[in-house]
Short mmCIF file of C-alpha atoms in Angstrom, two decimals:
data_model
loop_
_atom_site.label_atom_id
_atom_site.label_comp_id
_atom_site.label_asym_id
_atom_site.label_seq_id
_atom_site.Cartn_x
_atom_site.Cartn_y
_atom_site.Cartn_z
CA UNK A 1 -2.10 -29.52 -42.60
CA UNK A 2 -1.77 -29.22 -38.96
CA UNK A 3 1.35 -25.75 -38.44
CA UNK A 4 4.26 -26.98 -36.78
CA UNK A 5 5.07 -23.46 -35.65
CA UNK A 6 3.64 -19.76 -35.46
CA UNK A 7 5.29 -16.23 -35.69
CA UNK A 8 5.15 -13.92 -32.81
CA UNK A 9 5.93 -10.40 -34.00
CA UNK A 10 9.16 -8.59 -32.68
CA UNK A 11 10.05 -4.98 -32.07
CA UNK A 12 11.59 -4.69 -35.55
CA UNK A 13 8.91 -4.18 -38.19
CA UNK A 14 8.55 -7.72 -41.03
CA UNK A 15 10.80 -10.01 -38.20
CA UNK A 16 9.28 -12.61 -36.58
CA UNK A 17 10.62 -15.26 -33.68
CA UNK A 18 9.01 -18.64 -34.43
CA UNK A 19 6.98 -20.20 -31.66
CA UNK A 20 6.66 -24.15 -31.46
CA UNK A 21 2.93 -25.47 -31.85
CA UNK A 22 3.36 -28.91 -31.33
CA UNK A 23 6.61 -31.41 -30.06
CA UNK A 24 8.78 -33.17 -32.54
CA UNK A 25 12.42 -34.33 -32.83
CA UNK A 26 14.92 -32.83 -35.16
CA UNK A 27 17.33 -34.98 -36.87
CA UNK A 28 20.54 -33.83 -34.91
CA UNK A 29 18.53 -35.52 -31.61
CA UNK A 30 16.96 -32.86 -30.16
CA UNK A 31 13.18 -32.42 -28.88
CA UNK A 32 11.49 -29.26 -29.63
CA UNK A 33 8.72 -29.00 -27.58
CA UNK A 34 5.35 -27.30 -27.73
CA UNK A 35 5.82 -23.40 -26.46
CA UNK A 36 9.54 -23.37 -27.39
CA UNK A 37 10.79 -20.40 -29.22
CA UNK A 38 13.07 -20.44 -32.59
CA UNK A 39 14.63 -18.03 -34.44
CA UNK A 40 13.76 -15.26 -36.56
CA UNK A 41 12.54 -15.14 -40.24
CA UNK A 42 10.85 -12.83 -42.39
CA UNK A 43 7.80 -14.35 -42.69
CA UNK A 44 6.68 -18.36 -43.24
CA UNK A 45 8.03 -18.80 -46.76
CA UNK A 46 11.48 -18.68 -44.78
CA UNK A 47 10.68 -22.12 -42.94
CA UNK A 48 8.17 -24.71 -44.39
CA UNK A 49 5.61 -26.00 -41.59
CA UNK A 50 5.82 -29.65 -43.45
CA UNK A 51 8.93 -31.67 -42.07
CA UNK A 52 10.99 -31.33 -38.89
CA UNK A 53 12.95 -28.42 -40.53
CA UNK A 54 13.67 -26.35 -37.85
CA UNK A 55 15.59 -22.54 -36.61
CA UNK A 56 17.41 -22.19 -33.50
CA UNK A 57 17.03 -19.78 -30.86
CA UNK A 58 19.92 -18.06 -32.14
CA UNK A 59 19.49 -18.67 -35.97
CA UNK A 60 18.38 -16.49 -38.99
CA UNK A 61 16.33 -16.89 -42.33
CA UNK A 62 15.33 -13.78 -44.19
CA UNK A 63 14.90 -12.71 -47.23
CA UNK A 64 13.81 -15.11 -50.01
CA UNK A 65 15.87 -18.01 -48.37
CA UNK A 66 14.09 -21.41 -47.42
CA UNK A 67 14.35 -23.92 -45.04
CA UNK A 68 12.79 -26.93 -46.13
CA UNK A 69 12.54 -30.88 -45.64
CA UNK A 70 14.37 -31.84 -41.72
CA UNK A 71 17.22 -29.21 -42.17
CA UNK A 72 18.25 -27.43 -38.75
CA UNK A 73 19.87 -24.49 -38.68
CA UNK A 74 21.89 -23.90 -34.95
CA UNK A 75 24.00 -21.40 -33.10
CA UNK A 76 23.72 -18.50 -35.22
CA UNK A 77 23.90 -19.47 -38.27
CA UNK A 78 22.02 -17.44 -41.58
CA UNK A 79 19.83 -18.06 -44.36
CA UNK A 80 19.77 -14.81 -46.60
CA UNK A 81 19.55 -14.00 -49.95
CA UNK A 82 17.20 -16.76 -51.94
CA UNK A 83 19.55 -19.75 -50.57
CA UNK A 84 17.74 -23.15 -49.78
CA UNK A 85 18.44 -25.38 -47.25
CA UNK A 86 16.79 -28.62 -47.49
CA UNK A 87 17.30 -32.50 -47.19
CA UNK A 88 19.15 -33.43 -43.79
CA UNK A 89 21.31 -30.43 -44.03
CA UNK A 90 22.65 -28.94 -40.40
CA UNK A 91 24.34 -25.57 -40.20
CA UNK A 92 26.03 -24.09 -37.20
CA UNK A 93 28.23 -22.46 -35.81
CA UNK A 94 27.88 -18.70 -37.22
CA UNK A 95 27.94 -20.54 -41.18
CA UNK A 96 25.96 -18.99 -43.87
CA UNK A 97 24.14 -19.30 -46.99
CA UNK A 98 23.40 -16.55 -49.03
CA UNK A 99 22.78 -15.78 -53.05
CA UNK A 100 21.66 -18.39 -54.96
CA UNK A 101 23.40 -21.28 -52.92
CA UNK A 102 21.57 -24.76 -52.31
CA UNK A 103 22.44 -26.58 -49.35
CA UNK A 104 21.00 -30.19 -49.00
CA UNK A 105 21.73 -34.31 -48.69
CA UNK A 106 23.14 -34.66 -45.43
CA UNK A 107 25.42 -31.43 -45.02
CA UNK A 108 26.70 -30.10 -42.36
CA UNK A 109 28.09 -26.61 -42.43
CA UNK A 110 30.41 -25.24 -39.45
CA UNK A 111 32.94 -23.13 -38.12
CA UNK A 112 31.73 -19.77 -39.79
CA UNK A 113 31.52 -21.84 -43.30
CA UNK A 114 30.31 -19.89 -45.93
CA UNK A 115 28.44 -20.69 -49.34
CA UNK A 116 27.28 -17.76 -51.61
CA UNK A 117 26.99 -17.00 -55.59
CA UNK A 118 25.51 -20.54 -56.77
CA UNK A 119 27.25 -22.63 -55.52
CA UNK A 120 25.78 -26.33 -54.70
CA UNK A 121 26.85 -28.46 -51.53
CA UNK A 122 25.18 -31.71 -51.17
CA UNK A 123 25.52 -35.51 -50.46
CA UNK A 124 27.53 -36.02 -47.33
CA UNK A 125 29.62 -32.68 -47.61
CA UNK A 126 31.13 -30.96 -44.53
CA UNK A 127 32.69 -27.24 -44.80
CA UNK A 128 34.29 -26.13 -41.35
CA UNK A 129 36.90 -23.79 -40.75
CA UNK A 130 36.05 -21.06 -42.40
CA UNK A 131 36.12 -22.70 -45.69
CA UNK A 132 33.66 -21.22 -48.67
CA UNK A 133 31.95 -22.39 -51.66
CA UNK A 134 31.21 -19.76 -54.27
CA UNK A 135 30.89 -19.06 -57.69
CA UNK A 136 29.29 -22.11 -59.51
CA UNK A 137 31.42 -24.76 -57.61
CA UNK A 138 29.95 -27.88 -56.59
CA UNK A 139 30.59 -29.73 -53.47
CA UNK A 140 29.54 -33.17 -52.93
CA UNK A 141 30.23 -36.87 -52.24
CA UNK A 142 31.93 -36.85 -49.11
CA UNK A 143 33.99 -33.60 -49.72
CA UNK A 144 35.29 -31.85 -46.86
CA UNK A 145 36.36 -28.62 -47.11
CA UNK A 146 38.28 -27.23 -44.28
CA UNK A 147 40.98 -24.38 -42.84
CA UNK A 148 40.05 -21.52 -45.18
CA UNK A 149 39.94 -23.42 -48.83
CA UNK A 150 37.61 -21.15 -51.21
CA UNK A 151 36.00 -23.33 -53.64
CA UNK A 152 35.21 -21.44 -56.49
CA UNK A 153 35.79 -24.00 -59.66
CA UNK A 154 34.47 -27.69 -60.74
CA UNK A 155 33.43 -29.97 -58.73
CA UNK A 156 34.95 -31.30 -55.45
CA UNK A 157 33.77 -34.87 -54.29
CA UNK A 158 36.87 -36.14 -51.92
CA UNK A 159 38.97 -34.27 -49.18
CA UNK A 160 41.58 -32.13 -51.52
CA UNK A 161 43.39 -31.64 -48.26
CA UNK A 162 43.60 -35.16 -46.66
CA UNK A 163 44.95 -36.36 -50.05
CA UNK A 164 47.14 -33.10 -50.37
CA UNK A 165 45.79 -33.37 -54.19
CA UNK A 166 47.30 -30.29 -54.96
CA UNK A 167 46.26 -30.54 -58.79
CA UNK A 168 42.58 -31.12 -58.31
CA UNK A 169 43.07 -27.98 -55.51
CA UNK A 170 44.85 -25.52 -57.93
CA UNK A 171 41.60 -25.98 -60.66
CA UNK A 172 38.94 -25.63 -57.55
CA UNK A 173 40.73 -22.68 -55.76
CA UNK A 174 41.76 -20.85 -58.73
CA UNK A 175 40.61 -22.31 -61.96
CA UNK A 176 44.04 -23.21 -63.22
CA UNK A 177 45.55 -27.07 -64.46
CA UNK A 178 49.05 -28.11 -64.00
CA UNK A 179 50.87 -29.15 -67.66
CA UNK A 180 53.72 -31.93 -67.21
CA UNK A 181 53.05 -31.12 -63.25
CA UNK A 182 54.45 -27.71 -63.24
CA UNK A 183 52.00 -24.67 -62.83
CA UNK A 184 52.00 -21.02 -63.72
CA UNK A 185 51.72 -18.72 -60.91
CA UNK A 186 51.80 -15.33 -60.72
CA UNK A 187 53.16 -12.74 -57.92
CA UNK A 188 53.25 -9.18 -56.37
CA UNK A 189 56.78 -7.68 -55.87
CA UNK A 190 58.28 -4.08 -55.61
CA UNK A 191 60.82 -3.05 -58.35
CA UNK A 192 64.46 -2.50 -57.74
CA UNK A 193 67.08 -0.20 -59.83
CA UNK A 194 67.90 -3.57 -61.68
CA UNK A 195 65.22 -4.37 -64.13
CA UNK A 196 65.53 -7.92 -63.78
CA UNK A 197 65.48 -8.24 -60.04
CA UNK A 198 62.75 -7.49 -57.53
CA UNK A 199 61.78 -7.68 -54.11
CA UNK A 200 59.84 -9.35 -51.82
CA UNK A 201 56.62 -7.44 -50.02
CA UNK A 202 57.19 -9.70 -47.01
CA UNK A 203 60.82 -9.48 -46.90
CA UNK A 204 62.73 -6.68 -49.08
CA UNK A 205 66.11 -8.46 -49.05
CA UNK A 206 64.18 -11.31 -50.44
CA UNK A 207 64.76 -11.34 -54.02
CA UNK A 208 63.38 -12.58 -57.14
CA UNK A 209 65.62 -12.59 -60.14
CA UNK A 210 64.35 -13.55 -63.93
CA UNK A 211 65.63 -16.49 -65.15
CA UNK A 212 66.62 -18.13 -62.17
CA UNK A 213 65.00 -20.74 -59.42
CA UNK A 214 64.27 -19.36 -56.45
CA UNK A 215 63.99 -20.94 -53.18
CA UNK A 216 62.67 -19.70 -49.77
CA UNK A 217 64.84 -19.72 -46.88
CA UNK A 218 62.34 -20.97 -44.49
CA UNK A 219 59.49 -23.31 -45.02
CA UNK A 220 56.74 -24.20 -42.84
CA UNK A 221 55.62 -27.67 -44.07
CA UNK A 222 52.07 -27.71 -42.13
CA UNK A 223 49.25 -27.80 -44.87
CA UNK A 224 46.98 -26.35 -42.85
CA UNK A 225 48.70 -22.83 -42.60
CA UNK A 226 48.13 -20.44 -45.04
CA UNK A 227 49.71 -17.30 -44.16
CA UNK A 228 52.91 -18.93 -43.19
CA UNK A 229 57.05 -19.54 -44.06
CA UNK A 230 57.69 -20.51 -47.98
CA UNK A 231 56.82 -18.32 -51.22
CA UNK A 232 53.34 -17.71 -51.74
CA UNK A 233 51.71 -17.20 -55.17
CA UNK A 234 48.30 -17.02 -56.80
CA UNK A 235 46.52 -16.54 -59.96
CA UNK A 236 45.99 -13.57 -61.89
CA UNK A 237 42.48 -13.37 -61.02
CA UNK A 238 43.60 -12.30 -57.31
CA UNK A 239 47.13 -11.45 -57.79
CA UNK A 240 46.08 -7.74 -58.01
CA UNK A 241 44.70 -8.47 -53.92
CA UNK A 242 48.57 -7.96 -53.00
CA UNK A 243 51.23 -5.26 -52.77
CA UNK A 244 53.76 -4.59 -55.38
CA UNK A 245 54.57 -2.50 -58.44
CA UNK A 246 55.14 -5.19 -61.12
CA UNK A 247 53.54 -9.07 -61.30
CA UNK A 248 55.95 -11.84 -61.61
CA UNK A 249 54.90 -15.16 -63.87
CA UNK A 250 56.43 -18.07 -62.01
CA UNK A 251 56.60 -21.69 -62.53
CA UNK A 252 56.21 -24.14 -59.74
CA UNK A 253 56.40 -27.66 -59.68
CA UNK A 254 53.65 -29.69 -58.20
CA UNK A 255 55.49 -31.81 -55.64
CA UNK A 256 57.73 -28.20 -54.78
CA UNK A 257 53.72 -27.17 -53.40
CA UNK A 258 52.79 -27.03 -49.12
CA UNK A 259 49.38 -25.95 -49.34
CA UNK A 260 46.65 -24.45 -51.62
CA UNK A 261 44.17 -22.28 -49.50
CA UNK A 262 42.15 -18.87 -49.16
CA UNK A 263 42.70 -18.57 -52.89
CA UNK A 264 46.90 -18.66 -52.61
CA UNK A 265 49.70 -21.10 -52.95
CA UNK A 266 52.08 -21.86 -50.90
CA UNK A 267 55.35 -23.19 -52.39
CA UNK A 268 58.90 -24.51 -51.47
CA UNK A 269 60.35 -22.93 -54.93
CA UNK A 270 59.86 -21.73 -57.82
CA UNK A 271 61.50 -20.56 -61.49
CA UNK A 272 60.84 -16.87 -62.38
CA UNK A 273 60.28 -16.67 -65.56
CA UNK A 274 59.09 -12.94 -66.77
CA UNK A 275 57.34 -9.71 -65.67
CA UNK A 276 53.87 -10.16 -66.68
CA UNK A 277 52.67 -7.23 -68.98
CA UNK A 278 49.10 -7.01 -69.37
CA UNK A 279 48.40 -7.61 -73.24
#
């Protein structure tokens, strides 16, 4: 087998800049010629010499990661860990794989994506937006993650967002079902001298009182914004992530939800129901 490339030794000790040995086309349209310099690997088991797989200029592979078949990796983007990258897969764009993530089909990972742990993205998949895959998720069919979703559960095959399928989102993002379309969330508040009434950590003259439905006073109804106007809540796997002295279990109502993303909710209302005590 005639090698598509060579390695040309850098000033740092086991990393190596690729060096074109012959011309060929990668599968996003451009011609690498003979002479032209890649990026940097650890060693040839980071980028197989069969294929138009190819690294960037700017691009990284190291550790036990491969890039395999006529994947291209572009504009800093990394391979680390023992992630593959394979098929027609493109990343770009500062994205990453890293663990034990695969990465194939006809991908294309940008906007400082990210996909880690072992999680799976393949058929005709896009992540942009600084949207992640992790855990054991799998993302495929024509799934598009987008504007910082975190994939962590199940299987995603459609765009959650586009189709604001806020059940299928709440089981992906946080591992949770809705029952008769109402949800149990949990949030971070501060304590007041009334036992049943507590206070918001964005807004202290917010209030959240047991037993009754709250509603926020502001909403911001664009799907896309995480860290924005209504009442935000999450699971109990993250809820320790925020500020407060005691964790509130809400309910929320489906329909009553703006946005699931970066691992939160984002609501219009919700019931309190209790303080949560750890059992």
């Amino acid at each position: 087998m005639d090698k598509k490339y060579e390695l040309i030794e850098t000033v740092y000790r086991n990393f190596y800049r690729i060096k074109a040995l012959k011309d060929f086309q990668l599968i996003t349209g451009e011609i690498v010629k003979k002479g032209d310099l890649g990026g940097v690997v650890n060693g040839e088991h980071n980028l197989s010499q069969e294929g138009n797989c190819w690294i960037e200029f700017e691009a990284r592979a190291f550790d036990n990661s491969t890039v395999s078949g006529n994947a291209v990796m572009k504009g800093d983007s990394w391979a680390k860990d023992n992630s593959i990258v394979s098929g027609n897969a493109v990343m770009k764009d500062h994205s990453c794989a890293k663990g034990d993530s695969r990465i194939s089909g006809n991908v294309i990972m940008k906007d400082r994506s990210l996909a880690f742990d072992n999680s799976t993205i393949s058929g005709n998949a896009v992540m942009k937006d600084y949207s992640c895959a992790n855990g054991n998720s799998i993302i495929t069919g024509n799934a598009i993650l987008q504007e910082d979703q975190c994939i962590k559960y199940g299987t995603v095959t459609t765009d959650l967002f586009g189709t604001k399928d806020w059940a299928g989102a709440l089981y992906a993002e946080l591992g949770v079902k809705p029952e008769n379309n109402k949800i149990v969330l949990y949030k971070s508040v501060w304590s007041t001298d009334d036992e049943n009434v507590f206070k918001s950590d964005y807004d202290r003259n917010f209030l959240y009182k047991i037993g009754e439905t709250v509603v926020a006073e502001n909403v911001d109804e664009d799907i896309f914004k995480s860290c924005t106007d209504g009442l935000h809540f999450t699971s109990l796997e993250f809820v320790n992530c925020y500020r407060g002295d005691t964790i509130l279990e809400c309910e929320v109502e489906v329909p009553d939800i703006v946005t699931v993303q970066a691992s939160k909710v984002r609501a219009r209302k919700c019931r309190v129901l209790r303080v949560y005590k750890e059992e």
